[in-house]
Coordinates of C-alpha atoms in Angstrom, one line a residue:
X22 CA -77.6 152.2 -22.8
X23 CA -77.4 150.6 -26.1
X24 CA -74.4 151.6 -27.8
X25 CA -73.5 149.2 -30.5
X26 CA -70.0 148.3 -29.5
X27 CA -66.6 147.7 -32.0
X28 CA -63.4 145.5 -30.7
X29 CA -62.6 147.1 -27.7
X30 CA -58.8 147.8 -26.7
X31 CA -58.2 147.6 -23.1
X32 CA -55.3 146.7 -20.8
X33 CA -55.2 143.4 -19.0
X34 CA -52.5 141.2 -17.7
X35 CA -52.2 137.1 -18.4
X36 CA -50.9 135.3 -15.4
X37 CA -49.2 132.1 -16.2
X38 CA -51.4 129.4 -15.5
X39 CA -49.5 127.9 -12.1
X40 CA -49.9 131.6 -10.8
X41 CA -51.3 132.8 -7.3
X42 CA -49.8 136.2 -7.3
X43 CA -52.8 138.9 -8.0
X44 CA -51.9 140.7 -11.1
X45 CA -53.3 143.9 -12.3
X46 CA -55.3 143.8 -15.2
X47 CA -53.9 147.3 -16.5
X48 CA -50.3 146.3 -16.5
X49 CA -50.7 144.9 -20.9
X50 CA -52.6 145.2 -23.5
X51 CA -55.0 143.1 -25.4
X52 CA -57.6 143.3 -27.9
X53 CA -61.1 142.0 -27.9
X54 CA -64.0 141.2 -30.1
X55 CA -67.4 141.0 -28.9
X56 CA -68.8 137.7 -29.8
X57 CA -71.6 137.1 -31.8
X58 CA -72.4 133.5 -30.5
X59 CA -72.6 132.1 -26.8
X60 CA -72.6 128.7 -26.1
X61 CA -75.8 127.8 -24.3
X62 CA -74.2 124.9 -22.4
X63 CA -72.6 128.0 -19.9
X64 CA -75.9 129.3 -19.4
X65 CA -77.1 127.0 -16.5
X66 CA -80.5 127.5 -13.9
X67 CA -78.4 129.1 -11.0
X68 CA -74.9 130.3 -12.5
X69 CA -72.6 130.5 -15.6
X70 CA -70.9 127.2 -15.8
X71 CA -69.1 124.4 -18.3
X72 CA -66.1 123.6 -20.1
X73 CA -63.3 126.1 -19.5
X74 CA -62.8 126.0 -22.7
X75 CA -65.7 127.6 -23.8
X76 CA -65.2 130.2 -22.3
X77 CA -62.6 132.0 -24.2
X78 CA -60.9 135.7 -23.5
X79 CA -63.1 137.4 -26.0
X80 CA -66.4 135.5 -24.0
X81 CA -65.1 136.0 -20.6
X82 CA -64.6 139.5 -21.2
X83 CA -68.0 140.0 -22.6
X84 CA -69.8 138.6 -19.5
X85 CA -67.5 141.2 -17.5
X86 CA -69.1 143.8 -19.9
X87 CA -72.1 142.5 -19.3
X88 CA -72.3 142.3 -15.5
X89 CA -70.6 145.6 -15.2
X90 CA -73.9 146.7 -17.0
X91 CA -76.1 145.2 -14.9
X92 CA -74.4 146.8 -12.0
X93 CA -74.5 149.8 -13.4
X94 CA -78.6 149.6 -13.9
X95 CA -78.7 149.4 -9.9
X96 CA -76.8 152.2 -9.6
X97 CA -73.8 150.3 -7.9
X98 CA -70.2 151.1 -9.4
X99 CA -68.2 148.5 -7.6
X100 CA -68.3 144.7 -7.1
X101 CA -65.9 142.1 -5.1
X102 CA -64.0 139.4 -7.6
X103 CA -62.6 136.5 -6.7
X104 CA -61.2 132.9 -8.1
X105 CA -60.7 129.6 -7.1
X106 CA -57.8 127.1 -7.5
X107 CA -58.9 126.0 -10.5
X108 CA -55.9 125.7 -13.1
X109 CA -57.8 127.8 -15.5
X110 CA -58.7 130.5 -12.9
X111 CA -55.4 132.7 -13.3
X112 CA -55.6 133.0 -17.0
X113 CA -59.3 133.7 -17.2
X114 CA -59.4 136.0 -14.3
X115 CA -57.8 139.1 -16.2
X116 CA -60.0 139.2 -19.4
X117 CA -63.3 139.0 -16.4
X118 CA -61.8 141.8 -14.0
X119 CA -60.7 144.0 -17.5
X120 CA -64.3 143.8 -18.9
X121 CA -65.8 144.7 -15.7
X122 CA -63.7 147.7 -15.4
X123 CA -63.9 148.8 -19.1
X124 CA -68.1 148.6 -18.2
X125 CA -67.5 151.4 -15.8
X126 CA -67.2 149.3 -12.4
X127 CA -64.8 149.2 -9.6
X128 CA -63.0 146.1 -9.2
X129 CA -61.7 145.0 -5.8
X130 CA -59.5 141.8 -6.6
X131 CA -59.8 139.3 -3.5
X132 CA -57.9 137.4 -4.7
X133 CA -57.8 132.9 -4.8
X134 CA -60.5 132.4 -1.8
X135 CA -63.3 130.2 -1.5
X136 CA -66.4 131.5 -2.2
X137 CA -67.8 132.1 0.9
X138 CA -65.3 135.0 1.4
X139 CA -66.9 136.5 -1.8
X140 CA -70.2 136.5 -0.8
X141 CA -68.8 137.9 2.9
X142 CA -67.6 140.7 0.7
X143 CA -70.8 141.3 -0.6
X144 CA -72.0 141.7 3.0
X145 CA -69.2 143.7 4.7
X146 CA -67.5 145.9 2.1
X147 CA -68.6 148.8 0.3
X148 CA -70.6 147.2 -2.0
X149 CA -73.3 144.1 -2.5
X150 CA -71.9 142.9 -5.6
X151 CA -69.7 140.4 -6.3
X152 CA -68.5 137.7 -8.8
X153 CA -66.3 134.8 -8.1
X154 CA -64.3 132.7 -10.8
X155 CA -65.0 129.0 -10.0
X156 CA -67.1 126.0 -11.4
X157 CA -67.6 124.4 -7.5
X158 CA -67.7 120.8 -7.3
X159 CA -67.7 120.7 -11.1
X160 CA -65.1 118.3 -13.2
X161 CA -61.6 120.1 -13.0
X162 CA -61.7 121.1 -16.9
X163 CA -64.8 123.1 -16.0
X164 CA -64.9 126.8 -14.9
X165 CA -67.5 129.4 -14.4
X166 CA -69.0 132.5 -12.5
X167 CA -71.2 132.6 -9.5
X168 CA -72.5 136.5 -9.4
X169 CA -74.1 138.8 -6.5
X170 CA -76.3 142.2 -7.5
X171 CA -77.3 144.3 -4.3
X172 CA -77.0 141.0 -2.4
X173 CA -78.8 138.4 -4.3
X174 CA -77.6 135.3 -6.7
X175 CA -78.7 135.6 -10.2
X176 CA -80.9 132.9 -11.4
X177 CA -81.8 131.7 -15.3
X178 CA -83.8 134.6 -15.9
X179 CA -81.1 137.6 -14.9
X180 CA -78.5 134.8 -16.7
X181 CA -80.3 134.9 -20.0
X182 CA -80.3 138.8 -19.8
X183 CA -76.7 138.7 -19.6
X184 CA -76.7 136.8 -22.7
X185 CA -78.9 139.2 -24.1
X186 CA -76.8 142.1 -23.5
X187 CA -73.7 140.9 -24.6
X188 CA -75.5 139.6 -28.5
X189 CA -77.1 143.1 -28.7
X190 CA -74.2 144.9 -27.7
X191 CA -75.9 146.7 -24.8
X192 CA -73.2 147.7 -22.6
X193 CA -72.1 150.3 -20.9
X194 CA -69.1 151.7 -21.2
X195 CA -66.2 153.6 -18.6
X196 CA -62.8 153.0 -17.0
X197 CA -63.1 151.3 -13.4
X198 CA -60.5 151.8 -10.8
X199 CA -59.0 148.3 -9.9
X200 CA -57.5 147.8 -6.3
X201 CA -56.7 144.8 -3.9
X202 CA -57.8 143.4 -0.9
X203 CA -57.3 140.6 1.9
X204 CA -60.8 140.2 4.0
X205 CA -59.5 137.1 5.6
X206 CA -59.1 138.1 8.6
X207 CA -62.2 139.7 9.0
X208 CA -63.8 136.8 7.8
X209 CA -62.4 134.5 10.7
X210 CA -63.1 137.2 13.1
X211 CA -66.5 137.4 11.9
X212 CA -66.9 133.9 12.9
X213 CA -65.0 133.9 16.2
X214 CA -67.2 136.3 17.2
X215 CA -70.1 134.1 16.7
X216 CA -68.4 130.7 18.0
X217 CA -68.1 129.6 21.6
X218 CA -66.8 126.6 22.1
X219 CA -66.2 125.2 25.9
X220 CA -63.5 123.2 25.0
X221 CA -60.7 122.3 22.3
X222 CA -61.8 120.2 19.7
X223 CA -59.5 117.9 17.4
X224 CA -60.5 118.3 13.9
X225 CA -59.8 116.5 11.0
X226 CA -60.2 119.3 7.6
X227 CA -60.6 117.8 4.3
X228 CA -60.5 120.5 1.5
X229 CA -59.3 118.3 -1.4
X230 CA -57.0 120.9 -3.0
X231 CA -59.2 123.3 -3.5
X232 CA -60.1 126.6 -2.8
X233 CA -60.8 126.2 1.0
X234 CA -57.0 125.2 1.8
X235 CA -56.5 129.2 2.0
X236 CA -58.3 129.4 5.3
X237 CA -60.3 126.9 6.4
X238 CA -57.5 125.2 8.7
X239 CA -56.8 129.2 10.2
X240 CA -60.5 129.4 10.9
X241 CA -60.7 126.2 13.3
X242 CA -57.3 127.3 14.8
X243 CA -58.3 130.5 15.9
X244 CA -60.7 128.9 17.7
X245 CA -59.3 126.7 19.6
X246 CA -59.1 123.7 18.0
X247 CA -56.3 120.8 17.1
X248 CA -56.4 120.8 13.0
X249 CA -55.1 117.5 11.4
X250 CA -55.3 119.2 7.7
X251 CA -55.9 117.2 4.7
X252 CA -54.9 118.1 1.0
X253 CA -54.9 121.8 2.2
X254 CA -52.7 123.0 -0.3
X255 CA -53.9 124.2 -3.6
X256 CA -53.8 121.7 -7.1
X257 CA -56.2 122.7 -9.1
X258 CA -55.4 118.6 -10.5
X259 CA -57.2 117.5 -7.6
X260 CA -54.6 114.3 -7.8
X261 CA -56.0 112.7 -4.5
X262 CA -59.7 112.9 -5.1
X263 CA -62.2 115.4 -6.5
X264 CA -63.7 118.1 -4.2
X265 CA -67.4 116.7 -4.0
X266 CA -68.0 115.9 -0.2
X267 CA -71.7 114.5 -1.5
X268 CA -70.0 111.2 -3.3
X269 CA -68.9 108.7 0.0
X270 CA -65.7 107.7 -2.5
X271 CA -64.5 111.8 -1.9
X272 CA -65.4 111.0 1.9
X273 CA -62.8 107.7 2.4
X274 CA -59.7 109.7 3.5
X275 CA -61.3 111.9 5.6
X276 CA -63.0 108.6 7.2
X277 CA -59.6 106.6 8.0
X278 CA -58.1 109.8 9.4
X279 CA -60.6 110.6 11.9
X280 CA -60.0 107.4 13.2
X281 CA -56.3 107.4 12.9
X282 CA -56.5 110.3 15.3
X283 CA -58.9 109.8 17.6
X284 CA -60.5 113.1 15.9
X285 CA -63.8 114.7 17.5
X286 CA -65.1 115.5 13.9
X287 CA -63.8 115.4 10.3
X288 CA -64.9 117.7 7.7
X289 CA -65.1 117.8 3.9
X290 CA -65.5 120.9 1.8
X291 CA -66.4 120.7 -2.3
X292 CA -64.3 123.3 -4.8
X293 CA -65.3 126.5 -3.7
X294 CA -66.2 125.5 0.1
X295 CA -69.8 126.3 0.3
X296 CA -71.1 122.8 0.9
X297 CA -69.6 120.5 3.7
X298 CA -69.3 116.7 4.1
X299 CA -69.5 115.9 7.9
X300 CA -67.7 112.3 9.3
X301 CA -68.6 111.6 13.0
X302 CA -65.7 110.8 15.4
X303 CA -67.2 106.5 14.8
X304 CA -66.2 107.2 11.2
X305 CA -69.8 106.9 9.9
X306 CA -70.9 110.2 7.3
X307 CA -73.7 112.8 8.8
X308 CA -75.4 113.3 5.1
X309 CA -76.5 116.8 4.7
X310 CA -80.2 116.4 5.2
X311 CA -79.5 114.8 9.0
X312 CA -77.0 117.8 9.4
X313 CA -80.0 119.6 9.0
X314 CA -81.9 117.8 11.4
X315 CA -79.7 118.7 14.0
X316 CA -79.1 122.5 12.7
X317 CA -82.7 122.9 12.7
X318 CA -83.9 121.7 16.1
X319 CA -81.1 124.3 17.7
X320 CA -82.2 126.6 15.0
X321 CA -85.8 126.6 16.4
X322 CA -85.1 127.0 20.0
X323 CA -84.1 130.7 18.7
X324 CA -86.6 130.9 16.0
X325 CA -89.7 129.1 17.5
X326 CA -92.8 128.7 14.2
X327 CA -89.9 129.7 11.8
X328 CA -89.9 128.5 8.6
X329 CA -86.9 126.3 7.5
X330 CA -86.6 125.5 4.2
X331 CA -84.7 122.4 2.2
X332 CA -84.2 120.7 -1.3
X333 CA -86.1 117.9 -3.2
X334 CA -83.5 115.3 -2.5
X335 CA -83.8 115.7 1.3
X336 CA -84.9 112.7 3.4
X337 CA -88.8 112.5 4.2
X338 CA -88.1 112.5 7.9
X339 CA -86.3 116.1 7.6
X340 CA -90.0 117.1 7.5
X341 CA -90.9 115.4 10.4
X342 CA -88.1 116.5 12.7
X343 CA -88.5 120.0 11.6
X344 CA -92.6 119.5 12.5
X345 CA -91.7 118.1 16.1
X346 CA -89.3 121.0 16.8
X347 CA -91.8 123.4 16.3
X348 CA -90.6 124.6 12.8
X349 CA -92.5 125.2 9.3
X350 CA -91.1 122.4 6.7
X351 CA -90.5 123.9 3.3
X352 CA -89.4 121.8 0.7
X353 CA -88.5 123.5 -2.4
X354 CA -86.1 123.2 -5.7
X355 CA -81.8 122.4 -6.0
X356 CA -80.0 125.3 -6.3
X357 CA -77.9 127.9 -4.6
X358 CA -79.7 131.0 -5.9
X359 CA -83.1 129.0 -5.8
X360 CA -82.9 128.4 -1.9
X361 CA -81.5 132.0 -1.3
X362 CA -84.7 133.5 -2.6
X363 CA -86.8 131.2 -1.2
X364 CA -85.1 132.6 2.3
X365 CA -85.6 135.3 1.3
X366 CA -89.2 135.3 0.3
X367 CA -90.3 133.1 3.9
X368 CA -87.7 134.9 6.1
X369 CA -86.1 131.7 6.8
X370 CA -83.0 131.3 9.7
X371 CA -82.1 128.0 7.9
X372 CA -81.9 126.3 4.6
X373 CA -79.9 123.4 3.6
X374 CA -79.3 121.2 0.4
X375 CA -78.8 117.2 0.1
X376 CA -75.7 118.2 -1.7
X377 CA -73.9 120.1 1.2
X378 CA -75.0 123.7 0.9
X379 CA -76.3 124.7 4.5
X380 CA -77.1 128.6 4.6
X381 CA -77.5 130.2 8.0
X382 CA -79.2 133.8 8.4
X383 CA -78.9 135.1 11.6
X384 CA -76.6 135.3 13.2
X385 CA -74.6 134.7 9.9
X386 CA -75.5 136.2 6.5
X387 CA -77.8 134.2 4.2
X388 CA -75.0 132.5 2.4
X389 CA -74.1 129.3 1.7
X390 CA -70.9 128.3 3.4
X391 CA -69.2 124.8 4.1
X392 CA -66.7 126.6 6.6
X393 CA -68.9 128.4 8.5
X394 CA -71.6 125.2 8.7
X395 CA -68.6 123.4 10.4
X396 CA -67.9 125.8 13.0
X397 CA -71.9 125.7 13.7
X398 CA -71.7 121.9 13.8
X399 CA -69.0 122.0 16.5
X400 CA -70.7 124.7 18.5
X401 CA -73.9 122.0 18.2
X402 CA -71.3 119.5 19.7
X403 CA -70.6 121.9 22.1
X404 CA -73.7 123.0 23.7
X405 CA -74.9 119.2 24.5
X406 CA -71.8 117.8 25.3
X407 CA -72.2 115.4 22.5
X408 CA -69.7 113.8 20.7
X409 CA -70.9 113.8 16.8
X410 CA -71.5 110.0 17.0
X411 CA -73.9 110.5 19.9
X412 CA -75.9 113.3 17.9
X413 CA -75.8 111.1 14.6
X414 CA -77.8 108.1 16.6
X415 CA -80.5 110.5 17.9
X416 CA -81.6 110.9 14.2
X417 CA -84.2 109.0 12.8
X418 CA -83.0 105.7 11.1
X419 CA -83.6 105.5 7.4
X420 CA -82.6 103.1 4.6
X421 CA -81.7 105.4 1.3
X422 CA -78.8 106.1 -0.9
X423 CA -76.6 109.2 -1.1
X424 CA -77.1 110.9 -4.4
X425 CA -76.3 108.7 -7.5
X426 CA -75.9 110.5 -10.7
X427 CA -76.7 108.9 -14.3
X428 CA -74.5 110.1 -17.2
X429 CA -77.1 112.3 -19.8
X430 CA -76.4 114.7 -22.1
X431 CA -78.8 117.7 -22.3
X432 CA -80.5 116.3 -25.0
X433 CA -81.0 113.1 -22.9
X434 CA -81.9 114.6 -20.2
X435 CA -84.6 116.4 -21.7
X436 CA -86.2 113.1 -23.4
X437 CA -86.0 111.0 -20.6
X438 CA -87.6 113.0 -18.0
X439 CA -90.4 113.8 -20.7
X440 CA -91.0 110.3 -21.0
X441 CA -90.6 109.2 -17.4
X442 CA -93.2 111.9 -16.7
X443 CA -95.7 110.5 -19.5
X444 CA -95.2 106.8 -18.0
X445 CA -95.5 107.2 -14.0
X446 CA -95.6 103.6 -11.9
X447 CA -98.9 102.5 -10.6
X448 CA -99.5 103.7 -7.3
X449 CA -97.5 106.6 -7.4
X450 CA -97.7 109.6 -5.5
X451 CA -96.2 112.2 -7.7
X452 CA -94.4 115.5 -6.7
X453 CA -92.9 117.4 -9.9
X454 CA -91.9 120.5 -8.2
X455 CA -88.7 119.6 -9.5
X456 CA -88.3 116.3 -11.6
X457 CA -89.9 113.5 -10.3
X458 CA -90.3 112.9 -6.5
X459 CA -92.5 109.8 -6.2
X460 CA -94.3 108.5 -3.1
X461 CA -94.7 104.8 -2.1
X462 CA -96.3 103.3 0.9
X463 CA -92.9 102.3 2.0
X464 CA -90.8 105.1 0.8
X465 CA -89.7 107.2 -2.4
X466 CA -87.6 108.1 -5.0
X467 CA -86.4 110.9 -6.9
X468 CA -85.0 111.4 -10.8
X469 CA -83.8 115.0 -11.5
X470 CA -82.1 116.5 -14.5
X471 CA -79.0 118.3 -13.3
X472 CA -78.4 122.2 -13.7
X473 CA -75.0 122.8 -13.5
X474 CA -73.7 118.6 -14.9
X475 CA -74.4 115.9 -17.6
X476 CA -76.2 113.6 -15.0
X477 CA -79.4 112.6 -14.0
X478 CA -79.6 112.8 -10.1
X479 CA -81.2 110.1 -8.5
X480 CA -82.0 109.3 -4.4
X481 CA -84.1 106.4 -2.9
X482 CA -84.9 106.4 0.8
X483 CA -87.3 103.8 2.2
X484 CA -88.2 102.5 5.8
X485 CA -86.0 99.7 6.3
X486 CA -82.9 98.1 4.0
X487 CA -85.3 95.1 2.7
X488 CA -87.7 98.2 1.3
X489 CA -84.8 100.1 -0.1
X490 CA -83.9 96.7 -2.1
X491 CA -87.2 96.6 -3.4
X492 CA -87.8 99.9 -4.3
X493 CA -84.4 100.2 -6.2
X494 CA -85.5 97.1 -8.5
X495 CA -88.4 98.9 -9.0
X496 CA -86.9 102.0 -9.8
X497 CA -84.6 100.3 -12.3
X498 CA -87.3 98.2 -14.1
X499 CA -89.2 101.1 -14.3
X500 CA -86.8 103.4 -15.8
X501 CA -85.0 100.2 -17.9
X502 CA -88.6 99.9 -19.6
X503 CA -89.4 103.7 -20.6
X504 CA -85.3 105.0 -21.2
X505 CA -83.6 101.9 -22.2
X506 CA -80.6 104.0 -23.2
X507 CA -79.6 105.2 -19.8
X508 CA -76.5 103.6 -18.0
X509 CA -78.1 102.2 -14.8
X510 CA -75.1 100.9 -13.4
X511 CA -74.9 103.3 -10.5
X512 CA -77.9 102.4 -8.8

């Protein structure tokens, strides 16, 4: 197909911007004009991402074009949509659904949901496409898409021909069929099925106003448990704090109610709800990459020799755990999509991600999903008669920060790292698999450019608190000499 195209007519509807109801993008009409220009700051490694305002009817339209296109090339005709609670979901959500159907593909509207029930979709319903409205833990001005061909995240490469498509005009071109559809319920089921719990647990949820408050308090009901829900109604402001359970500031709410109850548990979940924040019942935060540590050892007992694979900002002693239990350690690059087809590539039963994104295979789907990663915590809680405190102290001890992020722009991002890499610290054990991971005799650090935010990531882990001190003056000198420009205040 390469038909050059003219300003399309099609029919779409504009939901006010407070709106939840599901509208039908053929009830009104609107024009549109293909663009010529695409801002390259949407154009991230593992999705489509940035300022909402960037992405404007005639652009958001376009990438609908453009993805119906790509579906269309794999001989699919139908994909799964959904949004999150973003306040610029409802408005974009039309112009996305009415290009997908003017490319010629089915459209069935999920509706607001987090984007685990998306990806579900993708597994369970009639096709394995999918694309969900939502910019995750991203600043609130920010939107995006997050898109699923035959069962697999796009990454830069498929991104870039999106772009591609839409500046030559190389769409297809048809009239979808647009219907609704509630999967909730067969998403809790789903994980019912898989959850056996011996006992009620009390459970404190955390989903910051954001896209999990549709059903992650039903999902811990149904089985079983006592939910003390927190900010589980939908403001796409996020007034109380933002949805990022990988900063301990989003985590100190969650942290005084779990003790205010006498909860078993507390979990956090980021914008969309694929990445969890875990606080044990002592109040003290299970980071991630110690989450992991305990996933993987039960993980393994299933799965003896299997591979499991996690990021570059995961501690050092995530490798070491996953040795002792008998398992393969893969470390590997940040990313949703990146850590999918690594899975994918190693048959993995288990990846996870510093930043919260913990993606189970069997007996789940490959996906990364905060909600379901909490029902598979408790079921760990369950099956030693642990309470979360008592699992958190059987973890190695490590001194290291959470993830601290610089403010760069792309342009600063670029430079630094380029002259980081060109003026490495004596004695330096260097891993640039992605950014700079280096080794120490007492521990390490990383500095990574961001793919989806104007930051700089940053994580230090050393063997005791004295080491961690020492190593963070180091850092900072180090990076003070070669980027004198950078705002260091964080670490």
């Amino acid at each position: 197909m390469n038909l050059k195209q003219k300003p399309v007519e099609v029919s779409v509807a504009l939901a006010a911007p407070d709106s939840q109801i599901q509208m039908n993008p053929l009830d009104n009409i609107m024009r549109y004009t293909l663009p010529q220009h695409l801002p390259d700051a949407l154009f991230r490694a593992y999705d489509i991402r940035g300022d909402a305002a960037l992405m404007t009817p005639d652009i958001t339209y376009a990438l609908g074009r453009a993805i119906a296109s790509e579906i269309r090339v794999i001989n699919e005709c139908c994909a799964v949509v959904g949004r999150d609670g973003r306040l610029s979901s409802p408005a974009l959500i039309p112009h996305l659904q009415a290009g997908l159907l003017a490319g010629g593909v089915d459209v069935i509207d999920l509706g607001v949901i987090p984007s685990p029930l998306m990806y579900f979709g993708t597994c369970t319903q009639e096709t394995q496409c999918g694309v969900m409205l939502t910019a995750s833990h991203n600043p609130k001005h920010h939107n995006g898409l997050k898109i699923i061909l035959q069962g697999k995240a796009l990454t830069f490469d498929r991104l870039t021909l999106l772009k591609q498509r839409i500046l030559n005009q190389d769409l297809s071109t048809g009239q979808g069929h647009y219907s609704t559809r509630d999967i909730t319920q067969s998403y809790i089921e789903a994980i019912v099925q898989r959850t056996h719990l011996k006992r009620p647990y009390r459970v404190v949820l955390d989903c910051g106003h954001a896209a999990g408050s549709i059903i992650a308090p039903q999902v811990f009901e149904a089985l079983g448990c006592e939910v003390i829900p927190l900010f589980c109604t939908i403001d796409g402001n996020f007034p109380i704090h933002h949805p990022d359970p990988s900063r301990a500031e989003n985590l100190k709410h969650l942290k005084a109610a779990v003790l205010e109850h006498k909860a078993d548990v507390g979990f956090a979940f980021d914008g969309d709800a694929d990445r969890l924040g875990v606080i044990c019942n002592e109040g003290h935060t299970i980071w991630p990459d110690q989450q992991m540590m305990l996933f993987a050892q039960a993980v393994l007992k299933q799965h003896p020799n299997a591979p499991i694979i996690f990021d570059i900002k995961c501690s050092q002693h995530l490798e070491h755990v996953i040795e002792a239990a008998g398992g393969q350690p893969i470390l590997w690059k940040t990313g949703h999509s990146l850590i999918k087809a690594k899975m994918r590539e190693c048959n993995a039963p288990l990846a996870g991600e510093m930043s919260g994104h913990i993606f189970f295979d069997t007996p789940w789907y490959g996906f990364d999903d905060g909600i379901y990663a909490g029902t598979r915590f408790l079921q760990y809680m369950d099956d030693y008669a642990a309470s979360a405190a008592m699992l958190r102290e059987t973890l190695p001890y490590s001194a290291s920060t959470p993830e601290l992020k610089i403010p760069a722009t792309e342009s600063q991002k670029i430079t630094a790292m380029q002259a980081l890499a060109e003026n490495l610290p004596e004695g330096a054990t260097a891993n640039t698999l992605d950014g700079l991971r280096l080794h120490f005799k007492d521990g390490w650090w990383l500095i990574r450019p961001s793919n989806t935010t104007a930051y700089l990531t940053v994580r230090l882990e050393a063997n005791s608190d004295a080491a961690l001190n020492a190593l963070k003056q180091h850092f900072t000198h180090w990076v003070q000499q070669t980027c004198p420009e950078l705002d260091l205040s964080v670490i």
